[in-house]
């Protein structure tokens, strides 16, 4: 079994993990200082969000130089030390690969924008306007239009994200060559793979047709899963990954159970994909900013569908683009409910068939931030959203509080000292005020903490092949409170029973077998967010 199926991943958002030099910003040396914490937790691999040189319009997802470390974070020497220290502890490292777009401050874009006949012109999408307006009506993820006008050459350039994140034109052979060379140099430095940012969008319909809608239309039908995507991914695999012991997990925006096989099926272009059906389930009419209540039936259907659809899933409920999982899918009404529901969610997810990805702070049961004021926001997406909804601010705020990405980007809470032990000065983004109770040091001492439960669940997962190789079967699909499933492998079987509701729940049947793990006193009635794992191991 390849290592990336056996290990539990941990996602680090470097800006908010640990500040080692007292400037209020997390950094690489801070990560080095906390590697023993990760080891203790049972982590076998880390996905490190971008640490490359960047003007930071989108917190590092706008890269100015792919082979320089952002000065806020340290130097290439620090990076090499980090990698060595991780490998010393048998922790693998995968880096973010952001090649759908670069920063507009990248050397390529500066050249490209300089003149129409610059050799780099074609590295990006430049087009003439239509009657003084954008070349097409595409909306961007972050701004109304996906095009910006550049006075110098009188043409428009495409950006699916912020204005300062121009999309790279993968049709261009020289661009692809440069990207592959860059990837190979990183792999030569010894890293173990990549998480590929919005990789399913790198190929665009060459005609760039208008989408349906006015004035702007969000048009993934023309920029996601285009036929050339597969050509590029296969080429990249051949030029960079074949023959190396590394892995790639793609952020597979717009993937569905019908087309997932084209990425991770037999012709394997990627090893793993992140799919977002669970992340998209609580936005009204697909609008993430208009949250609707948790729907357990849909949750179960989505998980069941994906467990059947592909051989190996990624298992996650949160990341740096999503709110905190306990606030979103659990219950933060009381301290008891917060801890129990945080444990329940981990039990529900991480014993499924696939590779777990834990997002930093989740293992402490960290919660959404109680945003009150615009000055507390840092995320370009939330700020743009607020600016676009000045006529309905209260509604916009409701969305930002529930779904804004800054919720997950507040500093790691290491202890109960000022700033949660993250830094000695006021950090770049406020610390969640709950750090006095929710923090690693105190939780480490408390046997019943979320942190110690995470350690137990990772140990349990690693204790038997049934969690890795076992089959999956959803139990009680119609039950309105329980999410339960069975895993079986060579005579071993395990039943995971989670009450994902705020009411007590009578168990539908008596289950034999030892209790392998539980977040409550086992009884006939499972308390709100109670979870029990039975098995014959
Ligand atoms: C997905 C990343 O996870 C997100 O943080 C970023 O804003 C966009 N891609 C653009 O790179
Ligand atoms: Ca720092």
Coordinates of C-alpha atoms and ligand atoms in Angstrom, one line a residue:
X1 CA 0.0 0.0 0.0
X2 CA 1.5 3.4 -0.9
X3 CA 2.5 5.6 2.0
X4 CA -0.1 8.3 1.2
X5 CA -2.9 5.7 1.8
X6 CA -1.5 4.7 5.2
X7 CA -0.7 8.0 6.7
X8 CA -2.8 10.7 8.3
X9 CA -2.2 14.1 6.8
X10 CA -2.2 17.4 8.6
X11 CA -2.6 20.7 6.8
X12 CA -0.5 23.6 8.0
X13 CA -1.5 27.2 7.2
X14 CA 1.9 28.7 7.9
X15 CA 0.9 32.3 8.5
X16 CA -1.2 31.1 11.5
X17 CA 0.7 28.1 12.8
X18 CA 3.5 29.4 15.0
X19 CA 5.5 32.6 15.1
X20 CA 9.1 32.0 16.1
X21 CA 10.5 35.6 15.9
X22 CA 7.8 37.8 17.4
X23 CA 6.6 39.7 14.3
X24 CA 3.0 38.4 14.6
X25 CA 3.3 36.1 11.5
X26 CA 3.7 32.4 11.6
X27 CA 6.9 31.1 10.0
X28 CA 9.0 28.0 9.0
X29 CA 11.1 28.0 12.2
X30 CA 7.8 28.1 14.1
X31 CA 6.8 24.9 12.3
X32 CA 10.1 23.3 13.1
X33 CA 9.5 24.1 16.8
X34 CA 6.2 22.3 16.8
X35 CA 7.1 19.1 14.8
X36 CA 7.1 17.0 18.0
X37 CA 3.6 18.1 18.6
X38 CA 2.6 16.7 15.2
X39 CA 4.5 13.5 15.8
X40 CA 2.8 13.0 19.1
X41 CA -0.6 13.5 17.5
X42 CA 0.3 10.6 15.1
X43 CA 0.7 12.6 11.9
X44 CA 2.5 11.0 9.0
X45 CA 2.5 13.7 6.4
X46 CA 2.0 17.4 6.2
X47 CA 0.4 19.5 3.4
X48 CA 2.0 22.9 3.7
X49 CA 0.0 25.8 2.2
X50 CA 2.0 28.2 0.0
X51 CA 5.3 29.5 1.5
X52 CA 6.5 31.1 -1.7
X53 CA 7.4 34.7 -2.4
X54 CA 4.1 36.6 -2.8
X55 CA 2.6 40.0 -2.5
X56 CA 0.0 38.2 -0.4
X57 CA -3.2 39.4 -2.0
X58 CA -4.6 36.0 -1.5
X59 CA -2.3 34.9 1.4
X60 CA 0.3 33.2 -0.8
X61 CA -2.0 31.8 -3.5
X62 CA -0.6 34.7 -5.7
X63 CA 2.9 33.6 -6.3
X64 CA 5.6 36.1 -7.4
X65 CA 8.5 33.6 -7.4
X66 CA 7.9 29.9 -7.2
X67 CA 11.4 29.2 -6.0
X68 CA 11.9 31.8 -3.3
X69 CA 10.5 31.5 0.2
X70 CA 8.3 34.4 1.4
X71 CA 10.5 36.6 3.6
X72 CA 7.8 36.6 6.3
X73 CA 8.3 32.9 6.6
X74 CA 12.1 32.6 6.4
X75 CA 14.6 31.5 3.9
X76 CA 15.4 28.5 1.7
X77 CA 17.8 27.4 4.4
X78 CA 15.0 27.4 6.9
X79 CA 12.9 25.4 4.4
X80 CA 15.6 22.8 3.9
X81 CA 16.0 22.5 7.7
X82 CA 12.2 22.0 8.0
X83 CA 12.3 19.3 5.4
X84 CA 15.2 17.5 7.1
X85 CA 13.6 17.8 10.5
X86 CA 10.3 16.4 9.2
X87 CA 12.0 13.5 7.5
X88 CA 14.0 12.8 10.6
X89 CA 10.7 12.2 12.3
X90 CA 9.3 10.2 9.4
X91 CA 6.9 12.9 8.4
X92 CA 6.4 13.4 4.7
X93 CA 6.0 16.9 3.2
X94 CA 3.8 17.9 0.3
X95 CA 3.7 21.5 -0.9
X96 CA 1.0 23.6 -2.5
X97 CA 1.4 23.8 -6.3
X98 CA -0.4 26.9 -7.6
X99 CA -0.2 26.9 -11.4
X100 CA -3.6 27.9 -12.6
X101 CA -2.5 31.5 -12.0
X102 CA 0.5 33.4 -10.8
X103 CA 0.8 36.8 -9.2
X104 CA 0.7 39.8 -11.5
X105 CA 4.1 40.6 -9.9
X106 CA 5.6 37.4 -11.3
X107 CA 8.4 38.0 -13.8
X108 CA 6.4 36.2 -16.5
X109 CA 3.4 38.5 -16.1
X110 CA 5.5 41.6 -16.0
X111 CA 7.1 40.6 -19.3
X112 CA 3.8 39.5 -20.7
X113 CA 2.2 42.9 -19.9
X114 CA 5.1 44.9 -21.3
X115 CA 4.1 44.6 -24.9
X116 CA 2.0 42.6 -27.3
X117 CA 5.0 41.0 -29.0
X118 CA 6.8 40.1 -25.8
X119 CA 7.8 36.4 -25.9
X120 CA 5.9 35.9 -22.6
X121 CA 2.7 37.6 -24.0
X122 CA 1.1 34.2 -24.6
X123 CA 1.8 32.9 -21.1
X124 CA -1.5 34.5 -20.0
X125 CA -4.8 35.2 -21.6
X126 CA -4.9 38.5 -23.4
X127 CA -7.8 39.5 -25.5
X128 CA -9.4 42.6 -27.1
X129 CA -12.5 43.9 -25.6
X130 CA -15.9 43.7 -27.2
X131 CA -17.4 47.1 -27.8
X132 CA -15.4 48.6 -25.0
X133 CA -16.4 45.8 -22.6
X134 CA -14.8 42.6 -21.4
X135 CA -13.9 39.9 -24.0
X136 CA -16.6 37.7 -22.5
X137 CA -19.0 37.7 -19.6
X138 CA -17.3 35.3 -17.2
X139 CA -17.6 36.0 -13.6
X140 CA -14.6 35.4 -11.3
X141 CA -14.6 33.6 -7.9
X142 CA -13.6 36.8 -6.2
X143 CA -14.7 39.8 -8.4
X144 CA -17.7 40.4 -10.6
X145 CA -15.8 40.1 -13.9
X146 CA -13.0 37.7 -14.6
X147 CA -11.3 40.3 -16.8
X148 CA -9.2 43.3 -16.1
X149 CA -8.2 46.0 -18.6
X150 CA -4.5 46.9 -18.9
X151 CA -4.0 50.4 -20.2
X152 CA -0.5 49.8 -21.5
X153 CA -1.4 47.5 -24.3
X154 CA -5.1 48.2 -24.5
X155 CA -6.1 44.6 -23.9
X156 CA -7.8 42.6 -21.2
X157 CA -6.4 39.7 -19.2
X158 CA -8.2 36.8 -17.6
X159 CA -8.3 36.1 -13.9
X160 CA -10.6 33.5 -12.4
X161 CA -9.6 34.8 -8.9
X162 CA -8.4 38.2 -7.8
X163 CA -7.3 40.9 -10.2
X164 CA -3.7 40.3 -9.0
X165 CA -4.0 36.5 -9.9
X166 CA -3.8 36.4 -13.7
X167 CA -4.6 32.9 -15.2
X168 CA -1.7 31.1 -16.9
X169 CA -2.2 29.9 -20.4
X170 CA -1.5 26.1 -20.4
X171 CA -1.8 26.0 -24.2
X172 CA 1.6 27.6 -24.3
X173 CA 4.3 24.9 -24.6
X174 CA 7.1 27.1 -23.1
X175 CA 5.0 27.8 -20.1
X176 CA 4.3 24.2 -19.5
X177 CA 8.0 23.4 -19.8
X178 CA 8.9 26.1 -17.3
X179 CA 6.3 24.7 -14.9
X180 CA 7.5 21.2 -15.2
X181 CA 11.1 22.3 -14.6
X182 CA 10.1 24.2 -11.5
X183 CA 8.2 21.1 -10.2
X184 CA 11.2 18.9 -10.8
X185 CA 13.5 21.2 -8.9
X186 CA 11.2 21.1 -5.9
X187 CA 11.0 17.3 -6.1
X188 CA 14.8 17.2 -6.4
X189 CA 15.0 19.2 -3.1
X190 CA 13.4 16.1 -1.6
X191 CA 9.7 17.0 -1.0
X192 CA 7.2 14.2 -1.2
X193 CA 4.6 15.6 -3.5
X194 CA 2.1 18.4 -4.1
X195 CA -1.4 19.5 -3.4
X196 CA -2.5 21.1 -6.7
X197 CA -4.5 24.2 -6.4
X198 CA -7.7 24.4 -8.6
X199 CA -6.0 22.0 -10.9
X200 CA -9.2 21.0 -12.7
X201 CA -9.4 24.6 -14.1
X202 CA -6.0 24.9 -15.8
X203 CA -7.5 24.1 -19.3
X204 CA -10.0 26.6 -20.7
X205 CA -12.2 26.3 -23.7
X206 CA -10.0 27.9 -26.3
X207 CA -13.0 29.9 -27.8
X208 CA -13.6 31.5 -24.3
X209 CA -17.4 31.5 -25.1
X210 CA -19.9 33.6 -23.1
X211 CA -21.6 31.8 -20.2
X212 CA -25.3 31.9 -19.6
X213 CA -26.4 34.9 -17.6
X214 CA -26.0 38.6 -17.3
X215 CA -24.2 40.8 -16.8
X216 CA -21.6 38.2 -15.6
X217 CA -21.9 34.5 -15.5
X218 CA -19.9 32.0 -13.5
X219 CA -19.0 29.6 -16.2
X220 CA -17.2 26.4 -15.1
X221 CA -18.6 24.7 -18.2
X222 CA -15.9 26.5 -20.1
X223 CA -13.0 26.5 -17.6
X224 CA -13.3 23.2 -15.6
X225 CA -12.8 19.7 -16.8
X226 CA -12.0 20.7 -20.4
X227 CA -10.6 17.9 -22.6
X228 CA -7.1 19.3 -22.6
X229 CA -7.0 19.0 -18.8
X230 CA -6.3 15.3 -19.1
X231 CA -3.6 15.9 -21.7
X232 CA -1.8 18.3 -19.4
X233 CA -2.1 16.2 -16.3
X234 CA -0.7 13.2 -18.2
X235 CA 2.1 15.2 -19.6
X236 CA 2.9 16.5 -16.1
X237 CA 2.9 13.0 -14.7
X238 CA 5.3 11.8 -17.3
X239 CA 7.6 14.8 -17.1
X240 CA 7.7 15.1 -13.3
X241 CA 6.2 12.3 -11.3
X242 CA 6.8 9.0 -13.0
X243 CA 9.6 7.0 -11.4
X244 CA 9.5 9.1 -8.2
X245 CA 8.1 8.0 -4.8
X246 CA 5.9 11.1 -4.5
X247 CA 2.1 11.8 -4.5
X248 CA -0.3 14.4 -5.9
X249 CA -3.6 15.4 -4.5
X250 CA -5.6 17.6 -6.7
X251 CA -8.1 20.3 -5.5
X252 CA -10.7 18.9 -7.9
X253 CA -13.1 21.8 -8.1
X254 CA -16.3 20.9 -10.0
X255 CA -15.5 17.1 -9.9
X256 CA -18.5 14.8 -9.6
X257 CA -18.8 11.1 -9.1
X258 CA -19.3 10.8 -12.9
X259 CA -16.0 12.3 -13.9
X260 CA -13.8 11.5 -10.9
X261 CA -12.6 8.4 -12.6
X262 CA -11.0 10.4 -15.3
X263 CA -8.6 11.8 -12.7
X264 CA -8.0 8.9 -10.2
X265 CA -9.2 5.9 -12.2
X266 CA -7.0 3.4 -14.0
X267 CA -5.1 5.9 -16.2
X268 CA -4.3 7.7 -12.9
X269 CA -3.4 11.3 -13.5
X270 CA -3.5 12.1 -9.8
X271 CA -3.3 10.0 -6.7
X272 CA -6.0 11.6 -4.7
X273 CA -8.6 14.3 -5.2
X274 CA -10.4 16.7 -2.9
X275 CA -14.0 16.8 -3.8
X276 CA -16.3 19.5 -2.4
X277 CA -19.8 18.1 -2.3
X278 CA -19.9 18.2 1.5
X279 CA -18.5 21.7 1.5
X280 CA -21.1 22.8 -1.0
X281 CA -24.1 21.3 0.7
X282 CA -25.0 24.1 3.1
X283 CA -25.3 27.1 0.6
X284 CA -28.7 28.0 -0.6
X285 CA -28.9 27.5 -4.4
X286 CA -25.2 27.0 -4.5
X287 CA -24.4 30.3 -2.9
X288 CA -21.9 29.6 -0.2
X289 CA -22.7 33.0 1.5
X290 CA -26.3 32.1 2.1
X291 CA -26.0 29.3 4.6
X292 CA -28.8 26.7 5.2
X293 CA -29.0 24.3 8.2
X294 CA -27.1 21.0 8.2
X295 CA -29.0 18.3 6.4
X296 CA -28.0 14.8 7.7
X297 CA -29.7 12.9 4.9
X298 CA -27.7 14.8 2.3
X299 CA -24.5 14.4 4.3
X300 CA -25.0 10.6 4.3
X301 CA -25.9 10.4 0.7
X302 CA -22.9 12.3 -0.4
X303 CA -20.5 10.2 1.7
X304 CA -22.2 7.0 0.6
X305 CA -22.0 8.0 -3.1
X306 CA -18.3 8.9 -2.9
X307 CA -17.3 5.8 -0.9
X308 CA -18.9 3.8 -3.7
X309 CA -17.7 5.9 -6.6
X310 CA -14.0 5.8 -6.2
X311 CA -11.6 3.3 -4.6
X312 CA -9.9 5.8 -2.4
X313 CA -11.2 9.1 -1.0
X314 CA -9.7 12.0 0.8
X315 CA -11.4 12.5 4.2
X316 CA -11.9 16.0 5.4
X317 CA -14.5 18.4 6.7
X318 CA -12.5 21.6 6.7
X319 CA -9.5 23.4 5.3
X320 CA -8.2 27.0 5.1
X321 CA -11.0 27.9 2.7
X322 CA -13.8 26.7 5.0
X323 CA -15.2 27.6 8.4
X324 CA -14.3 25.6 11.5
X325 CA -15.9 22.2 11.3
X326 CA -17.3 22.1 14.9
X327 CA -19.1 25.4 14.3
X328 CA -20.4 24.3 10.9
X329 CA -21.3 20.6 11.3
X330 CA -21.2 20.2 15.1
X331 CA -22.5 22.3 18.0
X332 CA -20.8 25.0 20.0
X333 CA -23.8 25.7 22.3
X334 CA -22.1 24.5 25.4
X335 CA -18.5 23.5 26.2
X336 CA -19.7 19.9 26.6
X337 CA -21.4 19.9 23.2
X338 CA -18.4 21.5 21.5
X339 CA -16.0 18.9 22.7
X340 CA -18.4 16.0 22.1
X341 CA -19.5 17.1 18.7
X342 CA -15.9 17.8 17.6
X343 CA -15.0 14.2 18.6
X344 CA -18.1 12.9 16.9
X345 CA -17.2 14.5 13.6
X346 CA -13.7 13.1 13.7
X347 CA -15.2 9.6 14.4
X348 CA -17.6 10.0 11.6
X349 CA -15.0 11.0 9.0
X350 CA -11.6 9.5 9.8
X351 CA -12.6 5.8 10.0
X352 CA -14.0 5.9 6.4
X353 CA -12.1 4.4 3.5
X354 CA -9.6 7.0 2.4
X355 CA -6.8 9.3 3.6
X356 CA -7.6 11.7 6.5
X357 CA -6.6 15.4 6.1
X358 CA -6.8 17.2 9.5
X359 CA -6.8 21.0 9.3
X360 CA -4.7 22.8 11.9
X361 CA -6.5 23.5 15.1
X362 CA -9.3 21.1 14.3
X363 CA -7.8 18.6 16.6
X364 CA -8.3 21.2 19.4
X365 CA -12.0 21.7 18.5
X366 CA -11.2 25.3 17.4
X367 CA -14.3 27.3 16.6
X368 CA -15.4 30.1 14.2
X369 CA -14.3 33.6 15.2
X370 CA -17.0 36.0 16.5
X371 CA -16.4 38.7 13.9
X372 CA -17.9 42.0 14.8
X373 CA -16.1 44.5 12.7
X374 CA -14.8 45.0 9.2
X375 CA -11.3 45.8 10.5
X376 CA -11.0 42.2 11.7
X377 CA -11.3 40.7 8.2
X378 CA -8.2 39.8 6.2
X379 CA -9.5 37.6 3.5
X380 CA -9.8 39.2 0.0
X381 CA -12.9 37.0 -0.7
X382 CA -14.8 38.1 2.4
X383 CA -13.8 41.8 2.0
X384 CA -14.9 41.8 -1.7
X385 CA -18.2 40.1 -0.7
X386 CA -18.9 42.8 1.8
X387 CA -18.1 45.5 -0.6
X388 CA -20.4 44.1 -3.2
X389 CA -23.3 43.9 -0.7
X390 CA -23.3 47.3 0.9
X391 CA -27.0 47.6 0.3
X392 CA -27.6 44.4 2.3
X393 CA -24.7 44.4 4.8
X394 CA -26.5 42.4 7.5
X395 CA -27.1 39.6 5.2
X396 CA -23.5 39.7 3.9
X397 CA -22.3 39.6 7.5
X398 CA -24.4 36.6 8.3
X399 CA -22.6 34.8 5.5
X400 CA -19.2 35.9 6.4
X401 CA -19.6 34.9 10.1
X402 CA -20.8 31.5 9.1
X403 CA -18.7 30.8 6.0
X404 CA -15.9 33.4 5.8
X405 CA -12.4 31.9 5.3
X406 CA -10.9 33.9 8.0
X407 CA -12.7 31.7 10.5
X408 CA -10.1 29.0 9.9
X409 CA -7.2 31.3 9.6
X410 CA -6.9 32.7 13.1
X411 CA -3.8 31.7 15.0
X412 CA -3.2 28.2 16.4
X413 CA -4.0 28.2 20.1
X414 CA -1.0 26.7 21.8
X415 CA -1.6 27.8 25.4
X416 CA -3.6 30.1 27.6
X417 CA -1.0 32.9 27.6
X418 CA -1.6 36.2 25.7
X419 CA -2.2 35.6 21.9
X420 CA -2.7 31.9 22.7
X421 CA 1.0 31.4 22.7
X422 CA 1.1 31.8 19.0
X423 CA 3.2 35.0 19.2
X424 CA 4.6 37.5 21.6
X425 CA 3.0 40.4 19.8
X426 CA -0.4 41.1 18.3
X427 CA -0.8 38.7 15.4
X428 CA -1.6 39.6 11.8
X429 CA -5.2 38.4 12.5
X430 CA -6.9 38.3 15.8
X431 CA -6.7 35.2 18.1
X432 CA -10.1 33.6 18.8
X433 CA -11.1 34.7 22.3
X434 CA -11.8 31.1 23.3
X435 CA -8.1 30.4 23.5
X436 CA -8.3 30.4 27.3
X437 CA -10.1 27.1 27.2
X438 CA -9.4 25.8 23.7
X439 CA -5.6 25.3 23.5
X440 CA -3.0 22.6 23.0
X441 CA -1.3 22.8 26.3
X442 CA -4.4 22.5 28.5
X443 CA -5.9 19.9 26.2
X444 CA -2.8 17.8 26.4
X445 CA -3.2 17.5 30.1
X446 CA -6.9 16.6 29.9
X447 CA -7.6 12.9 29.1
X448 CA -11.1 13.9 27.9
X449 CA -10.0 16.6 25.5
X450 CA -10.6 16.8 21.8
X451 CA -6.8 16.6 21.3
X452 CA -6.4 13.4 23.2
X453 CA -9.4 11.9 21.4
X454 CA -7.7 12.7 18.0
X455 CA -4.6 10.9 19.2
X456 CA -6.8 7.9 20.1
X457 CA -8.6 7.9 16.8
X458 CA -5.4 8.0 14.8
X459 CA -3.9 5.2 16.8
X460 CA -7.1 3.2 16.3
X461 CA -7.0 3.8 12.6
X462 CA -3.4 2.6 12.4
X463 CA -4.1 -0.5 14.6
X464 CA -5.8 -2.6 12.0
X465 CA -6.0 -3.1 8.2
X466 CA -9.8 -3.0 8.4
X467 CA -9.7 0.8 8.5
X468 CA -7.5 0.9 5.4
X469 CA -8.4 -2.0 3.3
X470 CA -11.9 -2.7 4.6
X471 CA -15.1 -2.4 2.6
X472 CA -17.6 0.3 3.4
X473 CA -21.3 -0.1 4.0
X474 CA -23.7 2.7 5.2
X475 CA -26.1 1.5 8.0
X476 CA -29.6 2.8 8.7
X477 CA -29.6 5.1 5.6
X478 CA -33.0 6.5 6.5
X479 CA -32.3 7.2 10.2
X480 CA -32.7 10.9 11.0
X481 CA -30.1 11.2 13.7
X482 CA -27.5 8.5 13.1
X483 CA -24.7 8.4 10.7
X484 CA -23.4 4.8 10.9
X485 CA -21.3 2.5 8.8
X486 CA -19.6 -0.8 8.8
X487 CA -16.1 -1.7 7.6
X488 CA -15.1 -5.3 7.0
X489 CA -11.8 -7.0 6.1
X490 CA -10.7 -10.6 6.4
X491 CA -12.9 -11.5 9.4
X492 CA -12.5 -8.2 11.1
X493 CA -15.4 -5.9 11.3
X494 CA -16.0 -2.5 12.8
X495 CA -19.2 -0.5 13.3
X496 CA -19.0 3.3 13.6
X497 CA -22.2 4.8 15.1
X498 CA -22.5 8.6 15.4
X499 CA -25.4 10.6 16.6
X500 CA -25.1 13.7 14.5
X501 CA -28.0 15.5 16.1
X502 CA -28.6 17.7 19.1
X503 CA -31.1 15.1 20.7
X504 CA -30.4 11.9 22.4
X505 CA -31.0 8.8 20.3
X506 CA -32.1 5.3 21.1
X507 CA -29.8 2.8 19.3
X508 CA -31.8 0.9 16.7
X509 CA -30.2 -2.5 17.7
X510 CA -27.9 -4.0 20.2
X511 CA -24.4 -4.2 18.8
X512 CA -22.0 -6.9 19.8
X513 CA -18.3 -6.4 19.9
X514 CA -15.9 -4.6 22.0
X515 CA -16.1 -0.8 22.3
X516 CA -13.0 0.4 20.6
X517 CA -13.6 4.1 21.0
X518 CA -16.3 6.3 22.3
X519 CA -16.9 10.0 23.2
X520 CA -19.5 9.3 25.9
X521 CA -20.7 6.8 28.5
X522 CA -22.0 3.9 26.4
X523 CA -25.7 3.4 27.1
X524 CA -28.8 2.4 25.3
X525 CA -29.4 6.1 24.5
X526 CA -26.7 7.8 22.6
X527 CA -26.4 11.4 23.9
X528 CA -26.4 14.4 21.4
X529 CA -23.3 13.9 19.3
X530 CA -22.4 10.7 21.0
X531 CA -20.2 8.3 18.9
X532 CA -19.2 4.7 19.5
X533 CA -17.0 2.4 17.5
X534 CA -17.6 -1.3 18.0
X535 CA -15.4 -4.0 16.6
X536 CA -14.0 -7.5 17.0
X537 CA -10.4 -6.4 16.7
Ligands
LIG1 C1 -8.0 27.5 -3.8 C2 -7.2 27.8 -2.5 O1 -7.4 26.8 -1.6 C3 -7.7 29.2 -2.1 O2 -7.2 29.5 -0.8 C4 -7.3 30.2 -3.1 O3 -7.9 31.4 -2.8 C5 -7.8 29.8 -4.5 N1 -7.6 28.4 -4.8 C6 -7.0 30.6 -5.5 O4 -5.7 30.1 -5.6
LIG2 CA1 7.3 35.3 12.4

